[in-house]
Every structure is written in C-alpha cells, then in structure tokens.
Coordinates of C-alpha atoms in Angstrom, one line a residue:
M1 CA 51.1 26.9 41.2
P2 CA 48.6 26.9 44.0
L3 CA 45.3 28.6 43.1
D4 CA 44.4 31.6 45.1
Q5 CA 40.9 32.8 45.7
T6 CA 40.9 35.4 43.0
T7 CA 42.0 32.9 40.4
T8 CA 39.5 30.2 41.4
C9 CA 36.6 32.7 41.3
Q10 CA 37.4 33.3 37.6
T11 CA 38.3 29.8 36.6
S12 CA 35.8 26.9 36.6
F13 CA 36.7 23.6 38.2
Q14 CA 35.1 20.2 38.4
V15 CA 34.1 17.9 41.2
D16 CA 33.6 14.4 39.9
F17 CA 31.3 12.3 42.0
A18 CA 32.6 8.8 41.2
C19 CA 30.2 5.8 40.9
L20 CA 27.4 8.3 40.1
G21 CA 28.6 9.5 36.8
R22 CA 27.9 13.0 37.8
T23 CA 30.1 16.1 37.7
A24 CA 29.6 19.5 39.3
T25 CA 31.2 22.5 37.6
H26 CA 31.7 25.6 39.7
H27 CA 34.0 28.5 40.4
D28 CA 33.0 29.6 44.0
T29 CA 35.7 28.5 46.5
D30 CA 33.4 29.4 49.4
L31 CA 31.1 26.4 48.7
S32 CA 31.7 23.1 50.4
L33 CA 31.5 19.7 48.6
L34 CA 28.1 19.1 50.2
E35 CA 26.8 22.5 49.0
L36 CA 28.0 21.7 45.5
A37 CA 26.2 18.3 45.6
I38 CA 23.0 19.8 46.8
G39 CA 23.1 22.7 44.3
N40 CA 23.5 20.1 41.4
R41 CA 20.8 17.8 42.8
I42 CA 23.2 15.0 43.5
P43 CA 21.9 12.8 46.4
H44 CA 24.3 13.1 49.3
M45 CA 23.8 12.0 52.9
Q46 CA 23.7 14.9 55.4
E47 CA 21.5 14.0 58.3
C48 CA 22.4 17.0 60.4
G49 CA 22.0 19.4 57.4
G50 CA 25.7 20.0 57.0
H51 CA 26.4 21.4 60.4
G52 CA 29.2 19.1 61.3
R53 CA 27.1 17.3 63.9
C54 CA 27.2 13.9 62.2
T55 CA 29.6 12.1 59.8
T56 CA 27.1 10.9 57.2
C57 CA 28.4 13.3 54.5
R58 CA 31.9 11.8 54.6
V59 CA 33.7 11.2 51.3
R60 CA 36.9 9.6 50.1
V61 CA 39.1 11.8 47.9
L62 CA 40.2 9.8 44.9
A63 CA 42.1 12.6 43.2
G64 CA 42.9 16.2 43.8
E65 CA 43.3 16.1 47.5
E66 CA 45.6 19.1 47.3
H67 CA 42.8 21.1 45.8
L68 CA 40.7 20.9 49.0
S69 CA 40.8 23.3 51.9
P70 CA 42.8 22.0 54.8
P71 CA 41.0 19.7 57.3
T72 CA 39.2 21.6 60.0
E73 CA 39.8 21.0 63.7
L74 CA 36.5 18.9 63.8
E75 CA 37.8 16.7 61.0
K76 CA 41.1 16.2 62.7
R77 CA 39.4 15.1 65.9
L78 CA 37.1 12.8 64.1
A79 CA 39.9 11.3 62.0
G80 CA 41.8 10.4 65.2
Q81 CA 38.7 9.0 67.0
R82 CA 37.5 6.9 64.1
R83 CA 40.8 5.9 62.5
W84 CA 40.2 7.7 59.2
G85 CA 43.0 8.0 56.7
P86 CA 43.9 11.4 55.2
S87 CA 41.8 10.8 52.1
V88 CA 38.5 10.8 54.2
R89 CA 36.9 14.2 54.5
L90 CA 33.5 15.6 55.6
A91 CA 31.8 17.0 52.6
C92 CA 30.2 19.8 54.7
Q93 CA 33.7 21.0 55.8
A94 CA 35.9 20.5 52.7
K95 CA 35.9 23.3 50.1
P96 CA 37.2 22.5 46.6
R97 CA 39.6 25.0 45.0
G98 CA 40.4 23.0 41.9
D99 CA 39.5 19.7 40.2
V100 CA 38.6 16.9 42.6
K101 CA 37.3 13.4 42.3
I102 CA 35.4 11.9 45.3
E103 CA 33.2 9.0 46.2
R104 CA 30.5 9.0 48.9
L105 CA 31.2 6.6 51.7
V106 CA 27.7 6.6 53.2
K107 CA 25.4 5.8 50.3
T108 CA 22.3 4.4 51.9
L109 CA 20.3 5.1 55.0
G110 CA 21.0 1.7 56.4
E111 CA 24.7 2.6 56.5
V112 CA 24.0 5.5 58.8
S113 CA 23.1 3.2 61.7
R114 CA 26.2 1.1 61.1
L115 CA 28.4 4.1 61.9
Q116 CA 27.7 3.6 65.6
A117 CA 30.2 0.7 65.7
E118 CA 33.1 3.0 64.6
G119 CA 33.5 4.5 68.0
V120 CA 34.4 1.1 69.6
S121 CA 38.0 1.0 70.7
D122 CA 40.5 -1.5 69.2
E123 CA 42.3 -1.7 72.6
R124 CA 39.7 -2.1 75.3
G125 CA 36.2 -3.3 76.0
E126 CA 33.4 -1.0 77.2
E127 CA 30.3 -2.0 79.2
K128 CA 27.0 -0.8 77.7
Q129 CA 23.4 -1.3 78.4
L130 CA 21.8 -2.5 75.1
A131 CA 18.4 -3.7 74.0
I132 CA 19.2 -6.9 72.0
L133 CA 16.7 -8.3 69.5
F134 CA 16.8 -11.8 68.1
C135 CA 14.6 -12.8 65.2
D136 CA 14.5 -16.4 64.0
M137 CA 12.8 -18.0 61.1
R138 CA 10.6 -21.0 62.0
N139 CA 10.7 -24.4 60.3
F140 CA 14.0 -23.4 58.6
T141 CA 15.2 -27.0 58.0
S142 CA 12.0 -28.1 56.2
F143 CA 12.0 -24.8 54.2
V144 CA 15.6 -25.6 52.9
E145 CA 14.8 -29.2 52.1
A146 CA 11.6 -28.2 50.1
N147 CA 13.2 -25.6 47.9
F148 CA 16.0 -25.3 45.3
A149 CA 19.3 -23.8 46.6
Y150 CA 19.0 -20.7 44.4
D151 CA 15.5 -20.1 45.6
V152 CA 16.6 -20.5 49.3
V153 CA 19.3 -17.9 48.8
Y154 CA 16.9 -15.5 47.0
I155 CA 14.2 -15.9 49.6
M156 CA 16.6 -15.5 52.6
N157 CA 18.1 -12.3 51.1
R158 CA 14.6 -10.9 50.5
L159 CA 13.7 -11.8 54.1
F160 CA 16.8 -10.3 55.7
S161 CA 16.4 -7.2 53.6
V162 CA 12.8 -6.6 54.7
L163 CA 13.4 -7.5 58.3
G164 CA 16.5 -5.4 58.5
E165 CA 14.9 -2.2 57.5
P166 CA 12.9 -1.7 60.8
I167 CA 16.1 -2.3 62.8
L168 CA 17.9 0.4 60.8
A169 CA 15.0 2.8 60.7
N170 CA 15.0 2.7 64.6
N171 CA 18.7 3.6 64.9
G172 CA 19.6 0.0 65.5
L173 CA 22.7 -1.9 64.3
I174 CA 22.3 -5.2 62.4
Y175 CA 24.9 -7.1 64.4
Q176 CA 24.9 -10.4 62.6
Y177 CA 23.1 -13.0 60.5
V178 CA 23.5 -16.6 61.7
G179 CA 21.8 -19.1 59.4
D180 CA 18.1 -18.1 59.6
E181 CA 18.6 -15.6 62.4
I182 CA 19.1 -11.9 62.4
V183 CA 20.3 -10.0 65.5
G184 CA 19.8 -6.2 66.1
L185 CA 21.4 -4.0 68.8
F186 CA 20.0 -0.8 70.1
G187 CA 21.7 1.8 72.4
L188 CA 25.3 1.9 71.1
D189 CA 24.9 5.7 70.7
G190 CA 24.4 6.1 74.4
R191 CA 20.7 7.1 74.5
N192 CA 18.7 6.7 77.6
P193 CA 17.2 3.2 78.4
E194 CA 13.6 4.2 77.6
E195 CA 14.5 5.4 74.1
V196 CA 16.6 2.3 73.5
C197 CA 13.9 -0.2 74.6
L198 CA 11.2 1.8 72.7
A199 CA 13.3 1.6 69.5
A200 CA 13.7 -2.2 69.9
V201 CA 9.9 -2.6 70.4
R202 CA 9.1 -0.5 67.3
S203 CA 11.6 -2.5 65.4
A204 CA 10.0 -5.8 66.4
L205 CA 6.5 -4.7 65.6
G206 CA 7.8 -3.2 62.3
M207 CA 9.4 -6.5 61.4
E208 CA 6.1 -8.3 62.0
S209 CA 4.3 -5.8 59.7
A210 CA 6.9 -6.0 57.0
L211 CA 6.8 -9.7 57.0
Q212 CA 3.0 -9.6 56.4
H213 CA 3.6 -7.6 53.2
L214 CA 6.5 -9.8 52.1
N215 CA 4.4 -13.0 52.6
I216 CA 1.9 -11.7 50.0
E217 CA 4.8 -11.5 47.5
L218 CA 6.2 -14.9 48.5
Q219 CA 2.8 -16.6 48.4
Q220 CA 2.4 -15.5 44.8
Q221 CA 5.9 -16.5 43.7
F222 CA 6.5 -19.7 45.7
G223 CA 3.3 -20.5 47.6
L224 CA 5.2 -19.8 50.8
D225 CA 4.4 -18.1 54.1
I226 CA 7.3 -17.4 56.4
E227 CA 6.8 -17.2 60.2
V228 CA 9.3 -15.8 62.6
G229 CA 9.8 -15.5 66.3
I230 CA 11.2 -12.3 67.9
G231 CA 12.7 -11.9 71.4
I232 CA 13.9 -8.7 73.1
H233 CA 16.0 -8.3 76.2
F234 CA 17.7 -5.3 77.8
G235 CA 20.9 -5.7 79.8
K236 CA 24.6 -5.1 80.2
V237 CA 27.1 -6.4 77.7
I238 CA 30.8 -5.8 77.0
V239 CA 31.3 -4.1 73.6
G240 CA 34.7 -4.3 71.9
R241 CA 36.7 -5.5 68.9
V242 CA 37.7 -9.1 69.3
G243 CA 39.8 -11.5 67.2
H244 CA 43.3 -12.0 65.7
P245 CA 45.1 -8.6 65.4
S246 CA 44.8 -8.8 61.7
H247 CA 41.1 -9.6 61.7
Q248 CA 39.3 -8.1 64.6
Q249 CA 35.6 -7.5 64.5
F250 CA 33.0 -5.7 66.5
S251 CA 31.5 -8.0 69.1
I252 CA 29.3 -8.1 72.2
I253 CA 30.0 -10.4 75.1
G254 CA 27.7 -11.1 78.1
D255 CA 24.8 -13.0 79.5
A256 CA 22.3 -10.5 78.1
A257 CA 22.9 -11.7 74.5
N258 CA 22.3 -15.3 75.6
V259 CA 19.1 -14.3 77.4
A260 CA 17.8 -12.4 74.3
S261 CA 18.3 -15.6 72.2
R262 CA 16.4 -17.7 74.8
V263 CA 13.6 -15.2 75.1
Q264 CA 13.1 -15.6 71.3
A265 CA 13.2 -19.4 71.6
A266 CA 10.4 -19.3 74.1
N267 CA 8.0 -18.1 71.4
K268 CA 7.7 -21.8 70.3
E269 CA 6.7 -22.9 73.8
L270 CA 4.2 -20.1 74.3
S271 CA 2.8 -20.0 70.7
T272 CA 3.6 -16.3 70.4
N273 CA 5.4 -14.1 67.8
I274 CA 7.1 -11.4 69.9
L275 CA 8.3 -11.7 73.4
A276 CA 10.0 -9.2 75.6
S277 CA 11.7 -9.7 79.0
Q278 CA 10.7 -7.8 82.1
T279 CA 13.8 -5.7 81.9
V280 CA 12.5 -4.2 78.7
L281 CA 9.0 -3.5 80.1
E282 CA 10.5 -1.9 83.2
E283 CA 12.2 0.8 81.1
L284 CA 9.0 1.8 79.3
P285 CA 6.0 3.9 80.6
P286 CA 3.2 1.8 82.1
D287 CA 0.3 1.1 79.7
L288 CA 2.4 2.0 76.6
L289 CA 2.1 -1.4 75.0
A290 CA -0.7 -3.8 74.2
L291 CA 0.2 -7.1 75.8
G292 CA -1.0 -10.7 75.3
K293 CA 0.3 -13.5 77.4
I294 CA 2.4 -12.9 80.5
E295 CA 4.2 -16.0 81.6
E296 CA 6.9 -17.1 84.0
V297 CA 9.3 -19.2 81.9
E298 CA 12.4 -21.2 82.8
L299 CA 15.2 -20.2 80.4
K300 CA 18.2 -22.4 79.9
G301 CA 21.1 -21.4 82.1
K302 CA 19.0 -19.2 84.4
S303 CA 18.4 -20.3 88.0
R304 CA 15.0 -18.7 88.3
P305 CA 12.1 -18.3 86.0
M306 CA 11.9 -15.1 84.0
R307 CA 8.7 -13.2 83.3
L308 CA 8.1 -12.7 79.6
Y309 CA 5.5 -10.5 77.9
E310 CA 3.8 -11.1 74.6
L311 CA 3.8 -7.8 72.5
T312 CA 0.8 -7.3 70.2
G313 CA 1.2 -3.6 69.5
F314 CA 0.9 -0.2 71.1
A315 CA -2.0 0.6 73.5
A316 CA -2.4 4.0 71.8
P317 CA -1.3 5.2 68.4
D318 CA 2.5 5.7 68.1
D319 CA 3.2 8.0 65.2
I320 CA 6.7 6.8 64.5
F321 CA 5.6 3.2 64.3
L322 CA 2.6 4.0 62.2
I323 CA 4.8 5.7 59.6
Q324 CA 7.6 3.1 59.7
K325 CA 5.4 0.1 59.4
D326 CA 4.6 0.8 55.7
L327 CA 8.2 1.4 54.6
Y328 CA 7.9 -1.8 52.5
L329 CA 5.0 -0.4 50.5
L330 CA 6.4 3.1 50.2
F331 CA 9.8 2.3 48.9
Q332 CA 9.6 -0.9 46.8
N333 CA 10.5 1.6 44.1
D334 CA 12.1 4.7 45.5
S335 CA 11.4 7.0 42.6
G336 CA 7.9 5.6 42.0
F337 CA 6.4 7.4 45.0
A338 CA 8.2 10.7 44.1
G339 CA 7.0 10.4 40.5
E340 CA 3.4 9.9 41.6
F341 CA 3.8 12.9 44.0
Y342 CA 5.0 15.3 41.3
E343 CA 2.5 14.1 38.7
L344 CA -0.3 14.9 41.2
L345 CA 1.3 18.2 42.3
F346 CA 1.5 19.5 38.7
S347 CA -2.1 18.4 38.0
I348 CA -3.4 20.4 41.0
A349 CA -1.0 23.4 40.6
P350 CA 0.6 23.6 37.1
S351 CA 2.5 26.7 38.1
A352 CA 4.5 24.7 40.6
R353 CA 6.4 23.1 37.7
Q354 CA 8.4 26.4 37.3
L355 CA 10.2 25.6 40.6
F356 CA 11.7 22.5 39.0
R357 CA 12.2 23.6 35.4
N358 CA 15.9 22.7 35.3
D359 CA 16.0 19.1 36.4
L360 CA 12.7 17.4 37.3
E361 CA 14.2 13.9 37.0
G362 CA 16.9 14.8 39.4
Q363 CA 14.3 16.3 41.8
I364 CA 12.2 13.2 41.7
G365 CA 15.3 11.2 42.9
L366 CA 16.1 13.7 45.6
M367 CA 12.5 13.8 46.8
G368 CA 12.4 10.0 47.4
H369 CA 15.8 10.2 49.0
M370 CA 14.7 13.0 51.3
L371 CA 11.4 11.4 52.3
K372 CA 13.0 8.1 53.3
G373 CA 15.8 10.0 55.1
T374 CA 13.2 11.9 57.1
I375 CA 11.4 8.7 58.1
Y376 CA 14.7 7.2 59.3
A377 CA 15.7 10.3 61.1
L378 CA 12.5 10.3 63.2
S379 CA 14.5 8.0 65.5
R380 CA 17.3 10.6 65.8
P381 CA 15.2 13.7 66.6
Q382 CA 18.1 16.1 67.2
N383 CA 19.6 15.4 63.8
L384 CA 16.2 15.6 62.2
K385 CA 15.6 19.1 63.6
M386 CA 18.9 20.4 62.3
G387 CA 18.6 18.7 58.9
L388 CA 15.1 20.0 58.3
R389 CA 16.0 23.6 59.3
E390 CA 18.8 23.5 56.8
L391 CA 16.5 22.1 54.2
G392 CA 14.0 24.9 54.8
R393 CA 16.8 27.5 54.5
R394 CA 17.8 26.2 51.1
H395 CA 14.2 25.9 49.9
A396 CA 13.7 29.6 50.8
G397 CA 16.6 30.4 48.5
Y398 CA 14.9 28.5 45.7
G399 CA 11.8 30.6 46.0
V400 CA 9.6 28.3 48.2
A401 CA 7.2 30.4 50.3
D402 CA 4.9 29.4 53.3
E403 CA 1.9 28.9 51.0
H404 CA 3.7 26.2 49.1
Y405 CA 4.0 24.1 52.3
D406 CA 0.2 23.8 52.5
L407 CA 0.0 22.6 48.9
V408 CA 2.9 20.1 49.3
G409 CA 1.3 18.7 52.5
K410 CA -2.0 18.2 50.8
V411 CA -0.5 16.5 47.8
L412 CA 1.8 14.3 50.0
L413 CA -1.2 13.0 51.9
L414 CA -3.1 12.3 48.7
T415 CA -0.1 10.4 47.2
L416 CA 0.3 8.4 50.4
R417 CA -3.4 7.4 50.3
K418 CA -3.0 6.2 46.7
R419 CA 0.3 4.4 47.4
L420 CA -0.7 2.7 50.6
G421 CA -4.3 1.8 49.8
K422 CA -6.0 -0.1 52.6
A423 CA -2.9 0.3 54.8
F424 CA -3.6 4.1 54.9
T425 CA -6.0 3.8 57.9
P426 CA -7.4 6.8 59.8
E427 CA -4.7 6.2 62.5
T428 CA -2.0 6.2 59.9
E429 CA -3.3 9.3 58.2
A430 CA -3.5 11.1 61.5
A431 CA 0.1 10.1 62.3
W432 CA 1.3 11.4 58.9
K433 CA -0.6 14.7 59.3
R434 CA 1.1 15.3 62.7
T435 CA 4.5 14.4 61.3
V436 CA 4.2 16.5 58.2
E437 CA 3.2 19.5 60.4
L438 CA 6.3 18.9 62.5
V439 CA 8.5 18.6 59.5
F440 CA 7.2 21.8 58.0
K441 CA 7.5 23.6 61.3
Y442 CA 11.2 23.0 61.4
M443 CA 11.6 23.8 57.7
K444 CA 9.8 27.1 58.2
E445 CA 12.1 27.9 61.2
G446 CA 15.1 27.4 59.0
S447 CA 13.7 29.5 56.2
R448 CA 13.4 32.5 58.6
H449 CA 16.9 32.1 60.1
K450 CA 19.2 32.1 57.1
R451 CA 23.0 31.8 57.3
P452 CA 25.0 34.8 56.2
S453 CA 25.1 35.2 52.4
A454 CA 22.9 32.1 52.1
T455 CA 20.5 33.6 49.5
R456 CA 23.5 34.8 47.4
K457 CA 25.0 31.3 47.4
D458 CA 21.7 29.7 46.5
R459 CA 21.2 32.0 43.6
R460 CA 24.7 31.1 42.4
R461 CA 23.9 27.4 42.6
Q462 CA 20.7 27.9 40.6
A463 CA 22.5 29.8 37.9
V464 CA 25.0 27.0 37.3

C-alpha cells in the first residue's frame, strides 16, 4: 500500500547511503535526500546549496525508487539533456517517503568539472572558443630508463594527481593524458573569454607551485626533481563525441589544439617553463601578468611566426591564485587541517564545543569537505554565492550567531598560518582575509533570509 503523508510522519524510514556505510533515519516526508544527508552530517556535493542550479548533488537510486517523490520538471528536463536513466535523481529535489538506498554520483570536487562534458551532443559537433593547456614532463625517456617500472607508475600518478588539481580548481576539464603529458580545457561552460583565459593562467601558475612542493617529496624519496613545460593557447575548436557508435568519446578537433601543443614545445627552445600565445594575452587586461621573455617563434605547421609570452606570475596579488597555490599543503590530509582547526577553536573558546556535541568526528570531515569545496567554487562565483547563503541559513538554525563568525575567522587564519608555515606570506594572509570576509558576508546574508519553515526543519534534524 502506498504510504500517505500522515502515515510517513508517524513511521520512521531509512535512507541508506551506499559505499559510505551510513544510514539516515527519519520520518519527515518534506525533507529532500540532500537535507537528510546534511542533517546527518553525511558529506554530499551541493555546490549551489541545493537550489537546483547545478547537478552536483545527483544520486543513483539502488533500491526503493517507488518511495521517492516523482521527478520534478527540472529533473525531467535535465534527464533528457544529459541522457540520465530513471534511477538518477537530484538529491535536492527527491523526497523520500519510505526506505531508499542510494549512492552519490559526484563524490569528489574533481568530478564537478568533468560534468561540463555531459552537455556535448552525441549527434553533432559544436564550435567553441577554449583555452587549451598542454603540460609536458621533460626528460621523460631518461626518467623511465633510470627507474623501476613500479616506481615510474607511482611517480607519474603522483605527478598527474598534483598537476591535475589546479586544472580542476579553476573549472577546467582534464581532457587526456598522453604518456608524460596532461591536457586541460577551459571554457566548455560558455564563460566569457577573459574568465576562460584567466582560469588557464591561474592553472598553469598553480601547477608550477604544486610541482615545487611535490619535488620536495620526490627528492626525499627518490632523489628526483621533475621539470615540466606548460603552453596555453586560446582559439576555436570543434567539440563533439567521436568514434564507433558503441564507443564514442568526448573530443576536440581543430588547429587550436595543435598550436597549444607547439607553444608548450617552444619552452625547450626558449628555456622557459610557461608560455602563452598572443591570443591568450589579448583576452586579459593589460598589465595583469608578470612577463619574462617575449619572442617571435616559428611553430611547426604555421606560415608566420607567433608571438609567445613567458608567464612568471601576476603583476599584482591575485587572491584566487594565492589561495589555490597551496592546495597541496592544505589537503595532503583532508581531515588533518580540520582537526587542527577544531583543536585550536576549543582551546580558545571551550564553550564552542557545545555546538558540535553530537558528532565532532563527522563535523571534522564536513569542515574539510566544505573548505576545499569553497576554494574550488571560487572559480564558479555564482554557485559559490548560492551555496554559501544556504550554508549560512542552515548554520543559523544550528544556533550560529554573528559573533561566532569573528571567532571562526580568527581561528581559521591561525590554523592556516600553522599549516602553511613559510608559504603563509603576508600576501597570502591578506588574500585569505579578504576571501574569508566575502565567505562570511554571503553566509550572513543567508542567515537573515531563511526559507519558510527552515528553522523548524533544522530543529527536527538536530533532534534525530
């Protein structure tokens, strides 16, 4: 017999989050799957804050599909556009009315950027202007010959992991790995050319910074220092799905991709690390970047020389880059930073422990997840604003007041100083202060504009 609302309000039901070993027990049919996850401190992607403006909260229903509210019009439209099966739902839209078993489909922040390729048609190509980044490891052949096979695979995986993070943090898509090469694409989401090229530049500079940190580790373990060359070009390509009907894959086709590869290769000739073509610089404000060599270079396959620019940094502090460049140090251990934060918080303000009396361990995991998510969302400001306002709304329901923000901001900066050490320069500290102020501004806005019945729902979640 179908359960009506009166029955479900009196009968508890369970939502099983597969692969996490977590179960949420509840009886309120007015709560979405996402709200249940949040109320039970279960990490769940929700970049827009559960407003149906993104698809990061999507889940696959493994059992109990009949116990969920019918798909909304938004879900129906997205399912058609993105070729979802009936078992895929948005957690912010689906409301359980009985026992359900689900799995999260977007588990990491890196997967958020990959969602951009979903909108590419199976049937036709589309012309887009993209910033294309090629990163190539130098002296790869001698490196392979000098190391054991297992060590080569381990080192390459570490390298690609570390170099991939700046691409993903800047809303880029890791397009492919070819031997010792990693390729990143920026602009698939249709943003304006300036934002696209700036994201690619931040990514390139972030890769250089991340490699410096990685080389300290590799020098200790293998006596090895890795060098890379990075090239960026902005131009038109055709985007589509190409291949046998049974095995099509996302592809880009066009001269711009070839040019980006050759811009990267020119690093060897010019003895540089990062080069960008003139098409990239033309889309950016004058004097934004610190430049080194500027050379006219003949690239293979081009009839005329192309002007290339060596990128050495930003001419003035760029807050997003200053925060992103230390991702490697911050999140070597996701829960480590959050644990240090709460230890310091409770030593300064013991009474704050009462806010987390039910599940501190779960809160530590959520805090690390939230901090990393906020850093990644800096490259998607509209989602960032919505997500933080929703976060502030929920925190108001948990009893967080304006005075708590000042304390949290102070402790966060102290924890960053301890965690980053010498990397926490005055410029980096100033960037974090400005960013924390912006984050808290949006959260406070959310706390003062609550959804109808939000406080009642939050109290219910806390009581469970």
